[in-house]
Amino acid sequence: DAGITQSPRHKVTETGTPVTLRCHQTENHRYMYWYRQDPGHGLRLIHYSYGVKDTDKGEVSDGYSVSRSKTEDFLLTLESATSSQTSVYFCAITSTGGGTEAFFGQGTRLTVV
Amino acid sequence: QKEVEQDPGPLSVPEGAIVSLNCTYSNSAFQYFMWYRQYSRKGPELLMYTYSSGNKEDGRFTAQVDKSSKYISLFIRDSQPSDSATYLCAMANSGYALNFGKGTSLLVTP
């Protein structure tokens, strides 16, 4: 299994609070991604990173920010959580971008009440 | 219209059946095609990876890509109850990220 660890694995938070999810990899892969998965929508890209301090928006980036200060860590922050952000969040890594195999973490189940 | 279309199912088959899963896409620039399997409450795991057109076989699994029709398939032979999962197709051009289908839920009954 690819060395990807997401934390926390489960979280319940209140509307309006900030939340940070962490993705840690031990594969030294350049590209890291955050996806959310919702019934009827599948996996949707939130943000991705193509190097330390290099990030860009995905399909559903509103309300989210990311940071990558080290190769191994990619943080996703919900600036002010809303109920619509209740979802399962997955981190993924690839070695050379979209044309190579992506490996996923086990997911973080976030509930905003 | 989403770039990748995949029938969500559910698809229910008896053990031992041949399963055919399919995706269509609209972006002719896609060159890399993948199938992921996702068990309930787990992350997707890579099952098959194909570059450009053609077939690829790995054990009971065969992936086919028909770029002229913008159509990809995954065949599972001698299906087992342990194959019960959601199967996601994914594809990319030379860009940064994968484009996923919504996934097809498969149930293989003993």
Coordinates of N, CA and C in Angstrom, one line a residue:
Chain A
D1 N 0.8 -1.2 0.0 CA 0.0 0.0 0.0 C 0.9 1.3 0.0
A2 N 0.4 2.2 -0.8 CA 1.1 3.5 -0.8 C 1.1 4.1 0.6
G3 N 2.2 4.8 1.0 CA 2.2 5.4 2.3 C 1.5 6.7 2.4
I4 N 0.2 6.7 2.5 CA -0.6 7.9 2.7 C -1.4 7.8 3.9
T5 N -1.3 8.8 4.8 CA -2.1 8.8 6.0 C -2.9 10.0 6.1
Q6 N -4.2 9.9 6.4 CA -5.0 11.0 6.5 C -5.4 11.1 8.0
S7 N -5.5 12.4 8.5 CA -6.0 12.5 9.9 C -6.8 13.8 10.0
P8 N -7.8 13.8 10.8 CA -8.3 12.7 11.5 C -9.1 11.8 10.5
R9 N -9.5 10.6 11.0 CA -10.3 9.7 10.1 C -11.8 10.1 10.2
H10 N -12.2 10.6 11.3 CA -13.6 11.0 11.5 C -13.6 12.3 12.3
K11 N -14.5 13.2 11.9 CA -14.6 14.4 12.7 C -16.0 14.9 12.6
V12 N -16.5 15.4 13.7 CA -17.8 16.1 13.8 C -17.5 17.5 14.3
T13 N -18.0 18.5 13.5 CA -17.7 19.9 13.9 C -19.0 20.7 13.7
E14 N -19.0 21.9 14.3 CA -20.1 22.8 14.2 C -20.0 23.8 13.1
T15 N -21.2 24.1 12.6 CA -21.2 25.1 11.5 C -20.5 26.4 11.9
G16 N -19.7 26.9 11.0 CA -19.0 28.2 11.3 C -17.6 28.0 11.9
T17 N -17.2 26.8 12.3 CA -15.9 26.6 12.8 C -14.9 26.3 11.7
P18 N -13.6 26.6 11.9 CA -12.6 26.2 10.9 C -12.2 24.8 11.2
V19 N -11.9 24.1 10.1 CA -11.4 22.7 10.3 C -10.2 22.4 9.4
T20 N -9.2 21.7 9.8 CA -8.1 21.4 9.0 C -7.9 19.9 9.0
L21 N -7.8 19.4 7.7 CA -7.5 18.0 7.5 C -6.1 17.8 7.0
R22 N -5.5 16.7 7.4 CA -4.1 16.6 7.1 C -3.9 15.3 6.2
C23 N -3.0 15.4 5.3 CA -2.6 14.3 4.5 C -1.1 14.2 4.5
H24 N -0.6 13.1 4.9 CA 0.9 12.8 5.0 C 1.3 11.7 4.1
Q25 N 2.3 11.9 3.3 CA 2.8 10.8 2.4 C 4.3 10.5 2.7
T26 N 4.6 9.2 2.5 CA 6.0 8.8 2.7 C 6.6 8.4 1.3
E27 N 5.9 8.7 0.2 CA 6.4 8.2 -1.1 C 7.2 9.3 -1.8
N28 N 7.3 10.5 -1.3 CA 8.1 11.5 -1.9 C 7.5 11.9 -3.3
H29 N 6.2 11.7 -3.5 CA 5.6 12.1 -4.7 C 5.4 13.6 -4.8
R30 N 5.5 14.1 -6.0 CA 5.4 15.5 -6.2 C 4.0 16.1 -6.1
Y31 N 3.0 15.3 -6.7 CA 1.7 15.8 -6.8 C 0.8 15.3 -5.7
M32 N 0.0 16.1 -5.1 CA -0.9 15.7 -4.0 C -2.3 16.4 -4.3
Y33 N -3.4 15.7 -4.0 CA -4.7 16.2 -4.3 C -5.6 16.0 -3.1
W34 N -6.6 16.8 -3.1 CA -7.8 16.6 -2.2 C -9.0 16.5 -3.0
Y35 N -9.8 15.4 -2.8 CA -11.0 15.2 -3.4 C -12.1 15.1 -2.3
R36 N -13.3 15.4 -2.7 CA -14.5 15.0 -1.8 C -15.4 14.0 -2.6
Q37 N -16.0 13.2 -1.9 CA -16.8 12.1 -2.5 C -18.2 12.2 -1.9
D38 N -19.2 12.4 -2.7 CA -20.6 12.5 -2.2 C -21.5 11.7 -3.1
P39 N -22.5 11.1 -2.5 CA -23.5 10.3 -3.3 C -24.0 11.1 -4.5
G40 N -24.0 10.5 -5.7 CA -24.5 11.1 -6.9 C -23.6 12.0 -7.6
H41 N -22.4 12.3 -6.9 CA -21.4 13.2 -7.5 C -20.1 12.5 -7.8
G42 N -19.8 11.4 -7.1 CA -18.6 10.8 -7.3 C -17.4 11.6 -6.7
L43 N -16.2 11.4 -7.2 CA -15.1 12.1 -6.7 C -14.9 13.4 -7.4
R44 N -14.8 14.5 -6.6 CA -14.6 15.8 -7.2 C -13.4 16.5 -6.6
L45 N -12.6 17.0 -7.5 CA -11.3 17.6 -7.1 C -11.5 19.0 -6.4
I46 N -10.9 19.2 -5.3 CA -11.0 20.4 -4.5 C -9.9 21.3 -4.8
H47 N -8.7 20.8 -4.5 CA -7.4 21.5 -4.8 C -6.3 20.5 -5.0
Y48 N -5.3 20.9 -5.7 CA -4.1 20.1 -5.8 C -2.8 20.8 -5.7
S49 N -1.8 20.1 -5.5 CA -0.5 20.7 -5.4 C 0.5 20.0 -6.3
Y50 N 1.3 20.8 -7.0 CA 2.3 20.2 -7.9 C 3.7 20.5 -7.4
G51 N 3.9 20.8 -6.1 CA 5.2 21.0 -5.5 C 5.0 21.8 -4.2
V52 N 6.1 21.9 -3.5 CA 6.0 22.7 -2.2 C 5.6 24.1 -2.6
K53 N 4.6 24.6 -1.9 CA 4.1 26.0 -2.0 C 3.4 26.2 -3.4
D54 N 3.3 25.2 -4.2 CA 2.6 25.3 -5.5 C 1.3 24.6 -5.5
T55 N 0.2 25.4 -5.5 CA -1.1 24.8 -5.4 C -2.1 25.4 -6.4
D56 N -3.2 24.8 -6.7 CA -4.1 25.3 -7.6 C -5.5 24.8 -7.3
K57 N -6.5 25.5 -7.8 CA -7.9 25.1 -7.5 C -8.4 24.0 -8.4
G58 N -9.3 23.2 -7.9 CA -10.0 22.2 -8.7 C -11.4 22.6 -8.9
E59 N -12.2 21.6 -9.2 CA -13.6 21.8 -9.6 C -14.5 22.5 -8.5
V60 N -14.3 22.2 -7.2 CA -15.1 22.6 -6.2 C -14.3 23.2 -5.0
S61 N -13.6 24.3 -5.3 CA -12.7 24.9 -4.4 C -13.3 25.9 -3.4
D62 N -14.5 26.4 -3.7 CA -15.1 27.5 -2.9 C -15.2 27.0 -1.5
G63 N -14.7 27.8 -0.5 CA -14.9 27.5 0.9 C -13.7 26.7 1.4
Y64 N -12.8 26.4 0.6 CA -11.6 25.5 1.0 C -10.3 26.3 0.7
S65 N -9.3 26.1 1.5 CA -8.0 26.5 1.2 C -7.0 25.4 1.5
V66 N -5.8 25.4 0.9 CA -4.8 24.4 1.1 C -3.4 25.0 1.3
S67 N -2.6 24.2 1.9 CA -1.2 24.6 2.1 C -0.3 23.4 2.0
R68 N 0.9 23.7 1.4 CA 1.9 22.6 1.4 C 3.3 23.2 1.6
S69 N 3.7 23.1 2.8 CA 5.0 23.6 3.2 C 6.1 22.6 3.1
K70 N 5.8 21.4 3.1 CA 6.8 20.3 2.9 C 6.3 19.3 1.9
T71 N 7.1 18.6 1.2 CA 6.7 17.6 0.2 C 5.7 16.6 0.8
E72 N 5.9 16.2 2.0 CA 5.1 15.1 2.6 C 3.8 15.5 3.1
D73 N 3.5 16.8 3.3 CA 2.3 17.2 4.0 C 1.4 18.1 3.1
F74 N 0.1 17.8 3.1 CA -0.8 18.7 2.3 C -2.0 18.9 3.2
L75 N -2.3 20.1 3.6 CA -3.4 20.4 4.5 C -4.5 21.0 3.7
L76 N -5.7 20.6 4.1 CA -7.0 21.2 3.6 C -7.7 21.9 4.7
T77 N -8.0 23.1 4.5 CA -8.7 23.9 5.6 C -10.1 24.3 5.1
L78 N -11.1 24.0 5.9 CA -12.4 24.6 5.7 C -12.5 25.8 6.5
E79 N -12.6 27.0 5.9 CA -12.4 28.2 6.6 C -13.5 28.5 7.6
S80 N -14.7 28.2 7.2 CA -15.9 28.3 8.1 C -16.9 27.2 7.6
A81 N -16.8 26.1 8.3 CA -17.5 24.9 7.9 C -19.0 25.1 7.7
T82 N -19.6 24.6 6.7 CA -21.0 24.6 6.4 C -21.5 23.2 6.3
S83 N -22.8 23.0 6.4 CA -23.4 21.6 6.3 C -23.2 21.0 4.9
S84 N -23.1 21.9 3.9 CA -22.8 21.4 2.6 C -21.4 20.8 2.4
Q85 N -20.6 21.0 3.4 CA -19.2 20.4 3.3 C -19.2 19.1 4.1
T86 N -20.3 18.6 4.6 CA -20.4 17.3 5.1 C -20.1 16.3 4.0
S87 N -19.0 15.5 4.1 CA -18.6 14.7 3.0 C -17.5 13.7 3.5
V88 N -17.1 12.9 2.6 CA -15.9 12.1 2.8 C -14.8 12.7 1.9
Y89 N -13.6 13.0 2.6 CA -12.5 13.7 1.9 C -11.4 12.7 1.7
F90 N -10.9 12.6 0.5 CA -9.8 11.8 0.2 C -8.6 12.6 -0.3
C91 N -7.4 12.1 0.2 CA -6.2 12.7 -0.3 C -5.6 11.6 -1.3
A92 N -5.0 12.1 -2.4 CA -4.3 11.2 -3.3 C -3.0 11.8 -3.7
I93 N -2.1 10.9 -4.2 CA -0.8 11.3 -4.7 C -0.5 10.7 -6.0
T94 N 0.3 11.4 -6.8 CA 0.8 10.8 -8.1 C 2.3 11.3 -8.2
S95 N 3.0 10.5 -8.9 CA 4.4 10.9 -9.1 C 4.7 12.0 -10.1
T96 N 3.9 11.9 -11.2 CA 4.2 12.8 -12.3 C 2.9 13.4 -12.9
G97 N 1.9 13.7 -12.1 CA 0.7 14.4 -12.6 C -0.4 13.4 -13.0
G98 N -1.3 14.0 -13.8 CA -2.6 13.2 -14.1 C -2.4 12.0 -15.0
G99 N -1.2 11.9 -15.6 CA -1.0 10.7 -16.5 C -0.5 9.5 -15.8
T100 N -0.3 9.6 -14.5 CA 0.2 8.4 -13.8 C -0.8 8.0 -12.7
E101 N -0.6 6.8 -12.3 CA -1.5 6.2 -11.3 C -1.6 7.0 -10.0
A102 N -2.8 7.2 -9.6 CA -3.0 7.9 -8.3 C -3.3 6.9 -7.2
F103 N -2.7 7.2 -6.1 CA -2.9 6.4 -4.9 C -3.6 7.2 -3.8
F104 N -4.6 6.6 -3.2 CA -5.5 7.3 -2.3 C -5.3 6.9 -0.8
G105 N -5.5 7.9 0.0 CA -5.6 7.6 1.4 C -6.9 6.9 1.8
Q106 N -7.1 6.7 3.1 CA -8.3 5.9 3.5 C -9.5 6.8 3.7
G107 N -9.3 8.1 3.7 CA -10.5 9.0 3.8 C -10.7 9.6 5.1
T108 N -11.3 10.8 5.2 CA -11.7 11.4 6.4 C -13.2 11.7 6.3
R109 N -14.0 11.2 7.2 CA -15.4 11.4 7.2 C -15.7 12.6 8.0
L110 N -16.2 13.7 7.4 CA -16.5 14.9 8.1 C -17.9 15.2 8.2
T111 N -18.4 15.5 9.3 CA -19.8 15.8 9.5 C -19.9 17.2 10.1
V112 N -20.6 18.1 9.5 CA -20.8 19.5 10.0 C -22.3 19.6 10.4
V113 N -22.4 19.9 11.7 CA -23.8 20.0 12.3 C -24.1 21.4 12.7
Chain B
Q1 N -22.7 18.9 -19.5 CA -22.4 17.5 -19.6 C -21.0 17.2 -19.0
K2 N -21.0 16.2 -18.1 CA -19.7 15.9 -17.4 C -18.8 15.2 -18.5
E3 N -17.5 15.3 -18.3 CA -16.6 14.8 -19.2 C -16.6 13.3 -19.2
V4 N -16.9 12.7 -18.1 CA -16.8 11.2 -18.0 C -18.2 10.7 -17.4
E5 N -18.8 9.8 -18.2 CA -20.1 9.3 -17.8 C -20.0 7.8 -17.5
Q6 N -20.7 7.5 -16.4 CA -20.6 6.1 -15.9 C -21.9 5.7 -15.3
D7 N -22.5 4.6 -15.7 CA -23.8 4.2 -15.1 C -23.6 3.8 -13.7
P8 N -24.4 4.4 -12.7 CA -24.1 4.1 -11.3 C -24.6 2.7 -10.9
G9 N -25.5 2.1 -11.7 CA -26.0 0.8 -11.3 C -27.1 1.0 -10.3
P10 N -27.3 0.1 -9.3 CA -26.4 -1.1 -9.0 C -26.6 -2.2 -10.0
L11 N -25.5 -3.0 -10.1 CA -25.4 -4.1 -11.0 C -25.3 -5.3 -10.1
S12 N -26.2 -6.3 -10.2 CA -26.2 -7.5 -9.4 C -26.0 -8.7 -10.3
V13 N -25.0 -9.5 -10.0 CA -24.8 -10.7 -10.9 C -24.6 -11.9 -10.0
P14 N -24.8 -13.1 -10.5 CA -24.5 -14.3 -9.7 C -23.0 -14.6 -9.7
E15 N -22.5 -15.3 -8.7 CA -21.1 -15.7 -8.7 C -20.7 -16.5 -9.9
G16 N -19.6 -16.2 -10.5 CA -19.1 -16.9 -11.7 C -19.5 -16.2 -13.0
A17 N -20.3 -15.2 -12.9 CA -20.7 -14.5 -14.1 C -19.6 -13.6 -14.6
I18 N -19.7 -13.2 -15.9 CA -18.8 -12.2 -16.5 C -19.4 -10.9 -16.3
V19 N -18.7 -10.0 -15.8 CA -19.2 -8.6 -15.5 C -18.6 -7.6 -16.5
S20 N -19.4 -6.8 -17.0 CA -18.9 -5.7 -18.0 C -19.3 -4.4 -17.4
L21 N -18.3 -3.5 -17.2 CA -18.5 -2.2 -16.6 C -17.9 -1.2 -17.7
N22 N -18.6 -0.1 -17.8 CA -18.3 0.8 -19.0 C -18.3 2.3 -18.6
C23 N -17.6 3.0 -19.3 CA -17.6 4.5 -19.2 C -17.5 5.1 -20.6
T24 N -18.1 6.2 -20.8 CA -17.9 7.0 -22.0 C -17.3 8.4 -21.6
Y25 N -16.7 9.0 -22.5 CA -16.1 10.3 -22.2 C -16.2 11.2 -23.4
S26 N -16.0 12.5 -23.2 CA -16.2 13.4 -24.3 C -14.9 14.1 -24.7
N27 N -13.9 14.1 -23.9 CA -12.6 14.8 -24.2 C -11.7 13.9 -24.9
S28 N -11.5 14.2 -26.2 CA -10.6 13.3 -27.1 C -9.1 13.4 -26.7
A29 N -8.8 14.4 -25.8 CA -7.4 14.5 -25.4 C -7.0 13.5 -24.3
F30 N -7.9 12.8 -23.7 CA -7.6 11.8 -22.7 C -6.8 10.7 -23.3
Q31 N -5.7 10.4 -22.6 CA -4.8 9.3 -23.1 C -4.5 8.2 -22.1
Y32 N -4.8 8.6 -20.8 CA -4.5 7.6 -19.7 C -5.8 7.2 -19.1
F33 N -6.0 5.9 -18.9 CA -7.3 5.4 -18.5 C -7.1 4.4 -17.3
M34 N -7.9 4.6 -16.3 CA -7.7 3.7 -15.1 C -9.0 3.2 -14.6
W35 N -8.9 2.1 -13.9 CA -10.1 1.6 -13.1 C -9.7 1.5 -11.7
Y36 N -10.5 2.0 -10.8 CA -10.3 1.8 -9.4 C -11.5 1.0 -8.8
R37 N -11.1 0.3 -7.7 CA -12.1 -0.4 -7.0 C -12.2 0.2 -5.6
Q38 N -13.4 0.4 -5.1 CA -13.6 1.0 -3.8 C -14.6 0.2 -3.0
Y39 N -14.1 -0.4 -1.9 CA -14.9 -1.1 -1.0 C -15.6 -0.1 0.0
S40 N -16.6 -0.5 0.6 CA -17.4 0.4 1.4 C -16.5 1.0 2.5
R41 N -16.5 2.3 2.7 CA -15.8 3.0 3.7 C -14.3 2.9 3.6
K42 N -13.8 2.6 2.4 CA -12.4 2.6 2.1 C -12.0 3.6 1.0
G43 N -10.7 3.8 0.8 CA -10.3 4.6 -0.3 C -10.2 3.8 -1.6
P44 N -10.3 4.5 -2.7 CA -10.2 3.8 -4.0 C -8.8 3.2 -4.1
E45 N -8.8 2.0 -4.7 CA -7.5 1.3 -5.0 C -7.4 1.1 -6.5
L46 N -6.2 1.3 -7.0 CA -6.0 1.2 -8.4 C -6.1 -0.3 -8.8
L47 N -6.8 -0.6 -9.9 CA -7.0 -1.9 -10.4 C -6.3 -2.1 -11.7
M48 N -6.5 -1.2 -12.6 CA -6.0 -1.3 -14.0 C -5.6 0.0 -14.5
Y49 N -4.5 0.1 -15.2 CA -4.0 1.3 -15.8 C -3.6 1.0 -17.3
T50 N -4.1 1.9 -18.2 CA -3.9 1.7 -19.6 C -3.6 3.0 -20.2
Y51 N -2.6 3.0 -21.1 CA -2.2 4.1 -21.9 C -2.7 4.0 -23.3
S52 N -3.4 5.0 -23.8 CA -4.0 5.0 -25.2 C -4.9 3.8 -25.4
S53 N -5.1 3.4 -26.6 CA -6.1 2.4 -27.0 C -5.5 1.0 -26.7
G54 N -6.5 0.0 -26.7 CA -6.0 -1.4 -26.7 C -6.6 -2.1 -25.5
N55 N -6.1 -3.3 -25.3 CA -6.5 -4.1 -24.2 C -5.4 -4.4 -23.2
K56 N -5.8 -4.6 -22.0 CA -4.8 -5.0 -20.9 C -5.4 -6.0 -20.0
E57 N -4.7 -7.1 -19.8 CA -5.3 -8.2 -19.0 C -4.4 -8.4 -17.7
D58 N -5.1 -8.6 -16.6 CA -4.4 -8.9 -15.3 C -5.3 -9.9 -14.6
G59 N -4.9 -11.2 -14.7 CA -5.7 -12.2 -14.0 C -7.1 -12.3 -14.5
R60 N -8.1 -12.1 -13.7 CA -9.5 -12.1 -14.1 C -10.0 -10.8 -14.7
F61 N -9.2 -9.8 -14.7 CA -9.6 -8.5 -15.1 C -9.0 -8.2 -16.5
T62 N -9.9 -7.6 -17.3 CA -9.4 -7.1 -18.6 C -10.0 -5.7 -18.8
A63 N -9.1 -4.8 -19.2 CA -9.5 -3.4 -19.5 C -9.3 -3.2 -21.0
Q64 N -10.3 -2.5 -21.5 CA -10.3 -2.2 -23.0 C -10.6 -0.7 -23.1
V65 N -9.8 -0.1 -24.1 CA -10.0 1.3 -24.4 C -10.3 1.4 -25.9
D66 N -11.3 2.1 -26.3 CA -11.6 2.3 -27.7 C -11.7 3.9 -27.9
K67 N -10.6 4.4 -28.2 CA -10.5 5.9 -28.3 C -11.4 6.4 -29.5
S68 N -11.6 5.7 -30.5 CA -12.4 6.1 -31.6 C -13.9 6.3 -31.2
S69 N -14.3 5.5 -30.3 CA -15.7 5.6 -29.8 C -15.8 6.3 -28.4
K70 N -14.6 6.7 -27.9 CA -14.5 7.3 -26.6 C -15.3 6.4 -25.5
Y71 N -14.8 5.2 -25.4 CA -15.5 4.2 -24.6 C -14.5 3.3 -24.0
I72 N -14.6 3.1 -22.7 CA -13.7 2.2 -22.0 C -14.5 1.1 -21.2
S73 N -13.9 0.0 -21.1 CA -14.6 -1.1 -20.4 C -13.7 -1.8 -19.5
L74 N -14.3 -2.4 -18.5 CA -13.6 -3.4 -17.6 C -14.4 -4.6 -17.5
F75 N -13.8 -5.7 -17.8 CA -14.4 -7.0 -17.7 C -13.9 -7.8 -16.5
I76 N -14.7 -8.4 -15.8 CA -14.3 -9.3 -14.7 C -14.9 -10.7 -15.0
R77 N -13.9 -11.6 -15.1 CA -14.3 -13.0 -15.4 C -14.5 -13.8 -14.1
D78 N -15.3 -14.8 -14.1 CA -15.5 -15.7 -12.9 C -15.6 -14.8 -11.7
S79 N -16.6 -13.9 -11.7 CA -16.8 -13.0 -10.6 C -17.0 -13.7 -9.3
Q80 N -16.5 -13.1 -8.2 CA -16.6 -13.6 -6.9 C -17.3 -12.6 -5.9
P81 N -17.9 -13.1 -4.9 CA -18.5 -12.2 -3.9 C -17.5 -11.1 -3.4
S82 N -16.2 -11.4 -3.4 CA -15.3 -10.4 -2.9 C -15.1 -9.3 -3.9
D83 N -15.6 -9.5 -5.2 CA -15.5 -8.4 -6.2 C -16.6 -7.4 -5.9
S84 N -17.5 -7.6 -5.0 CA -18.6 -6.6 -4.7 C -18.0 -5.4 -4.2
A85 N -18.2 -4.3 -4.9 CA -17.6 -3.0 -4.6 C -18.1 -2.0 -5.6
T86 N -17.6 -0.8 -5.4 CA -17.9 0.3 -6.4 C -16.7 0.4 -7.3
Y87 N -16.9 0.4 -8.6 CA -15.8 0.5 -9.6 C -15.9 1.9 -10.2
L88 N -14.8 2.6 -10.2 CA -14.7 3.9 -10.7 C -13.7 3.9 -11.9
C89 N -14.2 4.6 -13.0 CA -13.3 4.8 -14.1 C -12.7 6.2 -13.9
A90 N -11.5 6.3 -14.4 CA -10.8 7.6 -14.3 C -9.9 7.8 -15.6
M91 N -9.7 9.0 -16.0 CA -8.9 9.3 -17.2 C -8.3 10.6 -17.1
A92 N -7.3 10.8 -17.9 CA -6.5 12.1 -17.9 C -5.8 12.3 -19.2
N93 N -5.5 13.6 -19.4 CA -4.6 13.9 -20.5 C -3.2 14.1 -19.9
S94 N -2.4 15.0 -20.4 CA -1.1 15.1 -19.7 C -1.2 16.2 -18.6
G95 N -2.3 16.5 -18.2 CA -2.5 17.6 -17.2 C -2.2 17.1 -15.8
Y96 N -2.8 17.8 -14.8 CA -2.4 17.5 -13.4 C -3.3 16.5 -12.7
A97 N -4.5 16.4 -13.1 CA -5.4 15.6 -12.3 C -6.3 14.7 -13.1
L98 N -6.8 13.7 -12.4 CA -7.7 12.7 -13.0 C -9.2 13.2 -13.1
N99 N -9.9 12.7 -14.1 CA -11.3 12.9 -14.2 C -12.0 11.6 -13.9
F100 N -12.9 11.6 -12.9 CA -13.5 10.4 -12.5 C -15.0 10.3 -13.0
G101 N -15.4 9.0 -13.3 CA -16.8 8.8 -13.4 C -17.4 8.7 -12.0
K102 N -18.7 8.6 -11.9 CA -19.4 8.6 -10.6 C -19.3 7.2 -9.9
G103 N -18.9 6.2 -10.6 CA -18.8 4.9 -10.1 C -20.0 4.0 -10.3
T104 N -19.7 2.7 -10.5 CA -20.8 1.7 -10.7 C -20.7 0.7 -9.5
S105 N -21.9 0.6 -8.8 CA -21.9 -0.4 -7.7 C -22.2 -1.8 -8.2
L106 N -21.3 -2.7 -7.8 CA -21.5 -4.1 -8.2 C -21.7 -5.0 -7.0
L107 N -22.7 -5.9 -7.1 CA -22.9 -6.9 -6.1 C -22.9 -8.3 -6.8
V108 N -22.0 -9.1 -6.3 CA -21.9 -10.5 -6.8 C -22.5 -11.4 -5.7
T109 N -23.5 -12.1 -6.0 CA -24.2 -12.9 -5.0 C -23.8 -14.4 -5.1
P110 N -23.6 -15.0 -4.0 CA -23.1 -16.4 -4.0 C -24.2 -17.3 -4.5

